[in-house]
Tab-separated table of C-alpha atoms and ligand atoms in Angstrom:
chain	number	residue	atom	x	y	z
A	1	MET	CA	-0.023	-0.137	-0.030
A	2	LYS	CA	1.136	3.516	-0.791
A	3	ILE	CA	0.351	6.752	0.814
A	4	LEU	CA	1.320	10.387	-0.242
A	5	ALA	CA	1.416	12.681	2.615
A	6	ASN	CA	1.488	15.838	0.483
A	7	ASP	CA	1.621	18.396	3.324
A	8	GLY	CA	3.900	16.348	5.665
A	9	LEU	CA	2.843	14.227	8.705
A	10	ASP	CA	3.869	13.739	12.460
A	11	ASN	CA	7.018	11.466	12.547
A	12	ILE	CA	5.516	9.035	15.157
A	13	ALA	CA	2.568	8.440	12.823
A	14	VAL	CA	4.943	7.959	9.894
A	15	GLU	CA	6.993	5.281	11.813
A	16	GLU	CA	3.736	3.594	12.761
A	17	LEU	CA	2.443	3.436	9.107
A	18	LYS	CA	5.878	2.092	8.115
A	19	LYS	CA	5.423	-0.701	10.642
A	20	LEU	CA	2.168	-1.651	8.660
A	21	ASP	CA	4.594	-2.170	5.650
A	22	ILE	CA	3.210	0.966	3.967
A	23	GLU	CA	5.243	3.021	1.442
A	24	ILE	CA	4.957	6.723	2.524
A	25	ASP	CA	5.952	9.615	0.373
A	26	LEU	CA	6.460	12.926	2.293
A	27	ASN	CA	7.321	15.345	-0.438
A	28	HIS	CA	5.112	18.114	-1.633
A	29	TYR	CA	3.825	18.110	-5.152
A	30	ASP	CA	1.636	20.700	-7.011
A	31	ASP	CA	-0.277	20.635	-10.347
A	32	GLU	CA	0.379	18.082	-13.022
A	33	LEU	CA	3.166	16.382	-10.706
A	34	LEU	CA	0.529	16.020	-7.844
A	35	ILE	CA	-1.938	14.422	-10.332
A	36	ASN	CA	0.734	11.950	-11.485
A	37	LYS	CA	1.704	11.133	-7.892
A	38	LEU	CA	-1.865	10.621	-6.837
A	39	LYS	CA	-2.329	7.992	-9.423
A	40	GLU	CA	0.290	5.859	-8.043
A	41	VAL	CA	-1.099	5.821	-4.424
A	42	ASP	CA	-4.027	4.448	-2.505
A	43	ILE	CA	-4.316	7.131	0.227
A	44	VAL	CA	-3.600	10.765	0.209
A	45	ILE	CA	-3.130	12.771	3.299
A	46	ILE	CA	-3.447	16.414	2.998
A	47	ARG	CA	-3.356	19.550	5.403
A	48	SER	CA	-4.567	23.127	4.224
A	49	ALA	CA	-1.858	23.660	1.666
A	50	THR	CA	-3.272	21.146	-0.741
A	51	LYS	CA	-6.808	21.380	-2.602
A	52	LEU	CA	-8.449	18.345	-3.936
A	53	THR	CA	-10.671	19.944	-6.289
A	54	SER	CA	-13.062	18.183	-8.812
A	55	LYS	CA	-10.677	19.059	-11.645
A	56	ILE	CA	-7.750	16.971	-9.931
A	57	LEU	CA	-10.135	14.154	-8.582
A	58	GLU	CA	-11.729	13.769	-12.047
A	59	LYS	CA	-8.113	12.949	-13.298
A	60	THR	CA	-7.515	10.426	-10.538
A	61	LYS	CA	-10.899	8.781	-10.649
A	62	ASN	CA	-10.317	5.356	-12.018
A	63	THR	CA	-6.835	4.759	-10.392
A	64	LYS	CA	-6.003	2.842	-7.081
A	65	LEU	CA	-6.532	6.268	-5.183
A	66	LYS	CA	-9.492	5.727	-2.830
A	67	LEU	CA	-8.950	7.269	0.549
A	68	LEU	CA	-8.778	11.133	0.970
A	69	ILE	CA	-7.523	12.090	4.479
A	70	ARG	CA	-7.769	15.741	5.739
A	71	ALA	CA	-5.238	15.932	8.553
A	72	GLY	CA	-7.335	18.395	10.406
A	73	VAL	CA	-11.017	19.519	10.694
A	74	GLY	CA	-12.164	21.818	8.029
A	75	LEU	CA	-12.953	19.922	4.772
A	76	ASP	CA	-13.362	23.065	2.680
A	77	ASN	CA	-10.178	22.278	0.642
A	78	ILE	CA	-11.737	18.915	-0.795
A	79	ASP	CA	-14.555	18.922	-3.158
A	80	ILE	CA	-16.500	16.419	-0.935
A	81	GLU	CA	-19.530	16.301	-3.131
A	82	TYR	CA	-17.547	15.259	-6.151
A	83	ALA	CA	-15.283	12.984	-4.186
A	84	LYS	CA	-18.317	10.992	-2.521
A	85	ASN	CA	-20.172	10.758	-5.792
A	86	ASN	CA	-17.194	9.365	-7.566
A	87	GLY	CA	-16.307	6.599	-5.021
A	88	TYR	CA	-13.654	8.066	-2.976
A	89	ILE	CA	-13.802	7.794	0.794
A	90	VAL	CA	-13.198	11.123	2.563
A	91	ARG	CA	-12.079	11.376	6.164
A	92	ASN	CA	-10.941	14.070	8.466
A	93	THR	CA	-9.510	14.102	12.177
A	94	PRO	CA	-12.313	15.942	14.152
A	95	ASN	CA	-11.042	14.801	17.611
A	96	SER	CA	-7.381	15.959	17.708
A	97	SER	CA	-6.919	19.640	17.529
A	98	ALA	CA	-9.795	21.264	19.423
A	99	ASN	CA	-8.021	21.684	22.712
A	100	SER	CA	-5.057	23.537	20.979
A	101	VAL	CA	-7.478	25.851	19.164
A	102	ALA	CA	-9.208	26.577	22.308
A	103	GLU	CA	-6.186	27.479	24.213
A	104	PHE	CA	-5.163	29.679	21.180
A	105	VAL	CA	-8.437	31.587	21.453
A	106	ILE	CA	-7.915	32.169	25.220
A	107	GLY	CA	-4.486	33.743	24.222
A	108	ALA	CA	-6.080	35.727	21.575
A	109	ILE	CA	-8.712	37.076	23.878
A	110	VAL	CA	-6.200	38.146	26.529
A	111	SER	CA	-4.088	39.645	23.822
A	112	LEU	CA	-6.954	41.823	22.615
A	113	ALA	CA	-7.875	42.669	26.137
A	114	ARG	CA	-4.349	43.746	27.327
A	115	PHE	CA	-2.762	44.897	23.942
A	116	ILE	CA	0.014	42.207	24.302
A	117	PRO	CA	1.025	41.807	20.646
A	118	ILE	CA	1.116	45.593	20.015
A	119	ALA	CA	2.798	46.402	23.281
A	120	ASN	CA	5.362	43.669	22.505
A	121	PHE	CA	5.983	45.420	19.134
A	122	THR	CA	6.070	48.770	20.331
A	123	CYS	CA	8.375	48.149	23.234
A	124	LYS	CA	10.897	46.514	20.934
A	125	ASN	CA	10.745	49.673	19.016
A	126	LYS	CA	11.892	51.531	22.325
A	127	LYS	CA	8.396	52.849	22.757
A	128	TRP	CA	7.183	52.962	26.267
A	129	ASN	CA	3.289	53.156	25.608
A	130	LYS	CA	2.135	52.309	29.091
A	131	LYS	CA	-0.765	54.658	29.119
A	132	GLN	CA	-1.880	53.928	25.595
A	133	TYR	CA	-2.173	50.155	26.405
A	134	GLN	CA	-4.309	50.227	29.584
A	135	GLY	CA	-6.617	47.227	29.024
A	136	ILE	CA	-9.596	45.436	30.503
A	137	GLU	CA	-10.125	42.433	32.371
A	138	ILE	CA	-11.688	39.610	30.831
A	139	GLN	CA	-13.424	38.298	34.060
A	140	GLY	CA	-17.069	39.271	34.231
A	141	LYS	CA	-17.081	39.902	30.366
A	142	THR	CA	-19.345	38.114	28.078
A	143	LEU	CA	-18.156	35.830	25.517
A	144	GLY	CA	-20.146	34.883	22.680
A	145	ILE	CA	-19.489	31.717	20.885
A	146	ILE	CA	-20.694	31.087	17.411
A	147	GLY	CA	-20.709	27.300	16.671
A	148	MET	CA	-20.786	25.069	19.945
A	149	GLY	CA	-18.891	22.127	18.401
A	150	ASN	CA	-15.693	20.580	19.711
A	151	ILE	CA	-13.634	23.805	19.904
A	152	GLY	CA	-16.595	25.880	21.020
A	153	LYS	CA	-17.177	23.622	23.880
A	154	LEU	CA	-13.721	23.475	25.239
A	155	LEU	CA	-13.343	27.139	24.835
A	156	ALA	CA	-16.525	27.579	26.809
A	157	LYS	CA	-15.200	25.504	29.662
A	158	LYS	CA	-11.953	27.371	29.800
A	159	ALA	CA	-13.564	30.928	29.543
A	160	ASP	CA	-16.071	29.912	32.213
A	161	ALA	CA	-13.098	28.949	34.510
A	162	LEU	CA	-11.624	32.463	33.835
A	163	GLY	CA	-14.628	34.067	35.039
A	164	MET	CA	-16.304	35.134	31.803
A	165	LYS	CA	-20.144	34.669	31.149
A	166	VAL	CA	-20.450	32.161	28.213
A	167	VAL	CA	-23.279	32.511	25.724
A	168	PHE	CA	-23.493	30.721	22.233
A	169	TYR	CA	-25.354	30.359	18.998
A	170	ASP	CA	-25.265	27.420	16.778
A	171	LYS	CA	-27.597	26.539	13.890
A	172	PHE	CA	-27.867	22.911	14.926
A	173	VAL	CA	-27.119	22.852	18.775
A	174	ASN	CA	-29.298	24.663	21.341
A	175	LYS	CA	-28.299	23.111	24.558
A	176	CYS	CA	-24.823	22.866	26.135
A	177	GLU	CA	-24.192	22.649	29.795
A	178	ASN	CA	-25.876	25.682	31.505
A	179	TYR	CA	-24.431	28.207	28.989
A	180	ALA	CA	-27.228	30.392	27.692
A	181	TYR	CA	-28.325	29.717	24.136
A	182	LEU	CA	-29.106	33.094	22.128
A	183	SER	CA	-30.136	33.956	18.695
A	184	LEU	CA	-27.259	35.261	16.551
A	185	GLU	CA	-28.592	38.665	16.721
A	186	ASP	CA	-28.760	38.500	20.558
A	187	LEU	CA	-25.266	37.191	20.832
A	188	LEU	CA	-24.046	39.963	18.693
A	189	ARG	CA	-25.735	42.615	20.616
A	190	THR	CA	-24.532	41.440	23.971
A	191	SER	CA	-21.221	39.981	23.789
A	192	ASP	CA	-17.976	41.918	24.645
A	193	PHE	CA	-15.883	39.082	22.820
A	194	ILE	CA	-17.046	37.162	20.032
A	195	SER	CA	-15.325	33.934	18.705
A	196	ILE	CA	-16.292	32.096	15.512
A	197	HIS	CA	-16.083	28.315	15.495
A	198	THR	CA	-18.168	27.175	12.680
A	199	PRO	CA	-16.964	25.571	9.525
A	200	PHE	CA	-16.791	27.669	6.400
A	201	ILE	CA	-20.510	28.781	6.158
A	202	LYS	CA	-20.609	31.374	3.372
A	203	ASP	CA	-18.600	34.310	1.995
A	204	ASN	CA	-18.955	37.097	4.407
A	205	PHE	CA	-21.093	35.277	6.940
A	206	ILE	CA	-20.044	38.219	9.378
A	207	SER	CA	-20.353	41.421	7.452
A	208	THR	CA	-21.739	44.890	7.805
A	209	ASN	CA	-25.118	43.953	8.991
A	210	GLU	CA	-23.627	41.803	11.870
A	211	PHE	CA	-21.186	44.630	12.745
A	212	ASN	CA	-23.857	47.132	12.958
A	213	ILE	CA	-25.657	45.093	15.596
A	214	MET	CA	-22.645	44.383	17.697
A	215	LYS	CA	-22.164	46.055	20.984
A	216	ASP	CA	-19.915	49.211	20.625
A	217	GLY	CA	-16.322	48.397	21.404
A	218	CYS	CA	-16.549	44.817	21.113
A	219	TYR	CA	-13.623	42.275	20.353
A	220	ILE	CA	-13.739	39.486	17.628
A	221	VAL	CA	-11.675	36.311	17.260
A	222	ASN	CA	-11.704	34.303	14.354
A	223	THR	CA	-9.866	30.940	14.013
A	224	SER	CA	-12.658	29.499	11.866
A	225	ARG	CA	-12.199	30.110	8.214
A	226	GLY	CA	-11.167	33.470	6.658
A	227	ASP	CA	-14.088	33.615	4.165
A	228	ASN	CA	-16.602	33.750	7.079
A	229	LEU	CA	-15.642	37.131	7.938
A	230	ASP	CA	-15.897	40.393	5.645
A	231	GLU	CA	-12.510	41.722	5.883
A	232	ASP	CA	-13.538	45.231	4.380
A	233	ALA	CA	-16.538	45.620	6.601
A	234	LEU	CA	-14.284	44.791	9.598
A	235	ILE	CA	-11.919	47.502	8.807
A	236	THR	CA	-15.013	49.834	8.670
A	237	ALA	CA	-16.281	48.669	11.815
A	238	ILE	CA	-12.954	49.303	13.489
A	239	GLU	CA	-12.564	52.758	12.041
A	240	ASN	CA	-15.982	53.758	13.118
A	241	GLY	CA	-15.412	52.386	16.685
A	242	LYS	CA	-17.660	49.678	16.719
A	243	VAL	CA	-15.203	46.900	16.736
A	244	ALA	CA	-12.266	47.550	19.331
A	245	GLY	CA	-10.020	44.862	17.893
A	246	CYS	CA	-9.923	41.535	16.080
A	247	PHE	CA	-7.545	38.682	16.200
A	248	MET	CA	-7.484	36.760	13.026
A	249	ASP	CA	-5.788	33.298	12.858
A	250	VAL	CA	-7.461	32.684	9.335
A	251	LEU	CA	-7.680	35.063	6.358
A	252	LYS	CA	-9.374	35.054	2.976
A	253	LYS	CA	-5.924	34.966	1.393
A	254	GLU	CA	-3.500	32.798	2.968
A	255	PRO	CA	-0.575	33.331	3.165
A	256	ILE	CA	-1.550	36.985	3.802
A	257	GLU	CA	-2.037	39.648	1.037
A	258	ASN	CA	-4.573	42.138	2.430
A	259	GLU	CA	-2.324	45.266	3.225
A	260	LYS	CA	-5.152	46.871	5.116
A	261	LEU	CA	-5.154	44.098	7.721
A	262	ILE	CA	-1.445	44.575	8.062
A	263	GLN	CA	-1.434	48.210	8.506
A	264	ASN	CA	-4.200	48.212	11.040
A	265	ASP	CA	-2.877	48.292	14.656
A	266	LYS	CA	-6.171	47.059	16.033
A	267	ILE	CA	-6.064	43.816	14.059
A	268	TYR	CA	-3.773	41.071	15.222
A	269	LEU	CA	-2.714	38.272	12.835
A	270	SER	CA	-1.357	34.816	13.025
A	271	PRO	CA	-0.456	32.491	10.235
A	272	HIS	CA	-3.352	29.915	10.713
A	273	LEU	CA	-1.672	28.502	13.925
A	274	GLY	CA	-4.692	27.367	16.217
A	275	GLY	CA	-3.962	23.594	15.673
A	276	ALA	CA	-0.301	24.097	15.286
A	277	THR	CA	0.950	22.333	18.554
A	278	ASP	CA	3.142	19.274	19.055
A	279	GLU	CA	0.228	17.663	20.888
A	280	ALA	CA	-2.533	18.349	18.119
A	281	GLN	CA	-0.168	17.239	15.260
A	282	GLN	CA	0.677	13.997	17.184
A	283	LYS	CA	-2.949	13.369	18.003
A	284	ILE	CA	-3.827	13.986	14.271
A	285	GLY	CA	-1.033	11.598	13.287
A	286	MET	CA	-2.375	8.845	15.497
A	287	GLU	CA	-6.132	9.526	14.419
A	288	ILE	CA	-4.694	8.973	10.749
A	289	VAL	CA	-3.108	5.785	11.653
A	290	ASP	CA	-6.471	4.456	13.087
A	291	ILE	CA	-8.188	5.631	9.743
A	292	VAL	CA	-5.607	3.780	7.584
A	293	LYS	CA	-5.887	0.702	9.774
A	294	GLU	CA	-9.577	0.684	9.491
A	295	PHE	CA	-9.271	1.207	5.619
A	296	MET	CA	-6.949	-1.744	5.254
A	297	ASN	CA	-9.241	-4.102	7.087
A	298	MET	CA	-12.112	-3.222	4.834
B	301	NAD	N1	-7.323	27.871	13.052
B	301	NAD	C1	-7.148	26.503	13.052
B	301	NAD	O1	-5.912	26.055	13.110
B	301	NAD	C2	-8.328	25.594	13.196
B	301	NAD	C3	-8.031	24.256	13.758
B	301	NAD	C4	-9.194	23.415	13.691
B	301	NAD	C5	-10.370	23.863	13.122
B	301	NAD	N2	-10.584	25.113	12.613
B	301	NAD	C6	-11.936	25.417	11.981
B	301	NAD	O2	-12.820	25.458	13.223
B	301	NAD	C7	-13.937	24.986	12.729
B	301	NAD	C8	-14.594	24.439	13.941
B	301	NAD	O3	-13.953	23.142	14.472
B	301	NAD	P1	-14.739	22.187	15.569
B	301	NAD	O4	-13.712	21.231	15.588
B	301	NAD	O5	-15.262	22.936	16.461
B	301	NAD	O6	-16.050	21.661	14.466
B	301	NAD	P2	-17.237	21.028	14.795
B	301	NAD	O7	-17.842	20.504	13.745
B	301	NAD	O8	-17.064	20.299	16.171
B	301	NAD	O9	-18.125	22.310	15.442
B	301	NAD	C9	-18.690	23.224	14.418
B	301	NAD	C10	-19.992	23.685	14.962
B	301	NAD	O10	-20.610	24.720	14.008
B	301	NAD	C11	-21.958	24.471	13.934
B	301	NAD	N3	-22.430	25.055	12.701
B	301	NAD	C12	-22.430	24.549	11.665
B	301	NAD	N4	-23.022	25.435	10.648
B	301	NAD	C13	-23.429	26.589	11.309
B	301	NAD	C14	-24.008	27.654	10.890
B	301	NAD	N5	-24.460	27.984	9.706
B	301	NAD	N6	-24.299	28.513	11.919
B	301	NAD	C15	-24.066	28.134	13.334
B	301	NAD	N7	-23.313	27.213	13.557
B	301	NAD	C16	-22.996	26.223	12.718
B	301	NAD	C17	-22.243	22.939	14.193
B	301	NAD	O11	-23.525	22.708	14.445
B	301	NAD	C18	-21.084	22.608	15.185
B	301	NAD	O12	-21.658	22.593	16.407
B	301	NAD	C19	-13.496	23.919	11.584
B	301	NAD	O13	-14.593	23.743	10.739
B	301	NAD	C20	-12.260	24.615	11.037
B	301	NAD	O14	-12.805	25.287	9.955
B	301	NAD	C21	-9.566	25.974	12.661
B	302	DEZ	O1	-9.373	22.839	10.047
B	302	DEZ	C1	-8.512	22.615	10.579
B	302	DEZ	O2	-8.093	21.572	11.144
B	302	DEZ	C2	-7.286	23.577	10.518
B	302	DEZ	O3	-7.732	24.944	10.120
B	302	DEZ	C3	-6.125	23.232	9.541
B	302	DEZ	O4	-5.967	21.921	9.703
B	302	DEZ	C4	-4.979	24.082	9.871
B	302	DEZ	O5	-4.348	24.048	8.694
B	302	DEZ	P1	-2.746	23.137	8.809
B	302	DEZ	O6	-2.001	23.888	9.662
B	302	DEZ	O7	-3.202	21.739	8.940
B	302	DEZ	O8	-2.418	23.236	7.271
């Protein structure tokens, strides 16, 4: 059996797969080269850097390639409908990175409340902006979680432990512990911090209308998908004081291209780091080993 791990894979998982007598290619390929490599393997494992579009899957349709594994949660870089209608099996690793993302969001919330990234940046440029960066406590503030899935639930628990009041909105879940379930509108209206944890929903799911409803001076964290958030409307909402700051781990264009985001001091950026921990990557690797074993026994 042959696997292509086009965006790499944790070392321990690689060793485990080799023990199963599997040949594993850890190189990254693009375009025609990728298509040719895919034709030679049974399984492909991808992270976010590779897109398995219908155009690619059409060309590998009648080959030995059967299992497409997304090492991560979001399946938006695989054309799932095409894949499923054409005999491919599609799997992801939903259980592995949730805690890492939830911890990251706590860091983002505290960063926004206390200006930590900009204070670090200016201090290193020899500016002692002590007065300018007087912040707020997060204890007692309302955190509105949009999407109460694996990450949302862990975030709720951590924020609750830090004394935040947690409220949530989810299209499919309306009960979770004793956190208050609100309509999206009520969540936007009442939250001091808003964190998005849905899959990709639609382009600009959070846009001008939603910003207008928000509480004046609220903060936003987005670790979901860049396309969920309207970047132009965000800049306007920051400029008119509606939004006090935003932490964006995911962007419409990755790597970053939007100069307006770079130039705005109230926007903190990170290069899609939510699930980038040793622990998450190891757990993702082991979840993949289990998926491969299951596939081999089919
Ligand atoms: N930044 C990162 O590195 C990173 C890492 C992991 C996941 N993610 C992103 O976070 C997302 C959430 O991850 P998760 O593990 O919590 O997923 P999950 O599937 O466990 O939870 C998603 C939740 O969103 C809800 N939802 C779906 N559509 C909705 C809608 N239209 N409106 C409101 N709620 C809706 C679902 O009911 C579910 O409860 C992933 O899809 C992925 O895009 C990012
Ligand atoms: O959906 C996810 O799991 C993450 O957003 C995604 O996996 C992060 O991208 P990666 O670092 O794996 O390329």
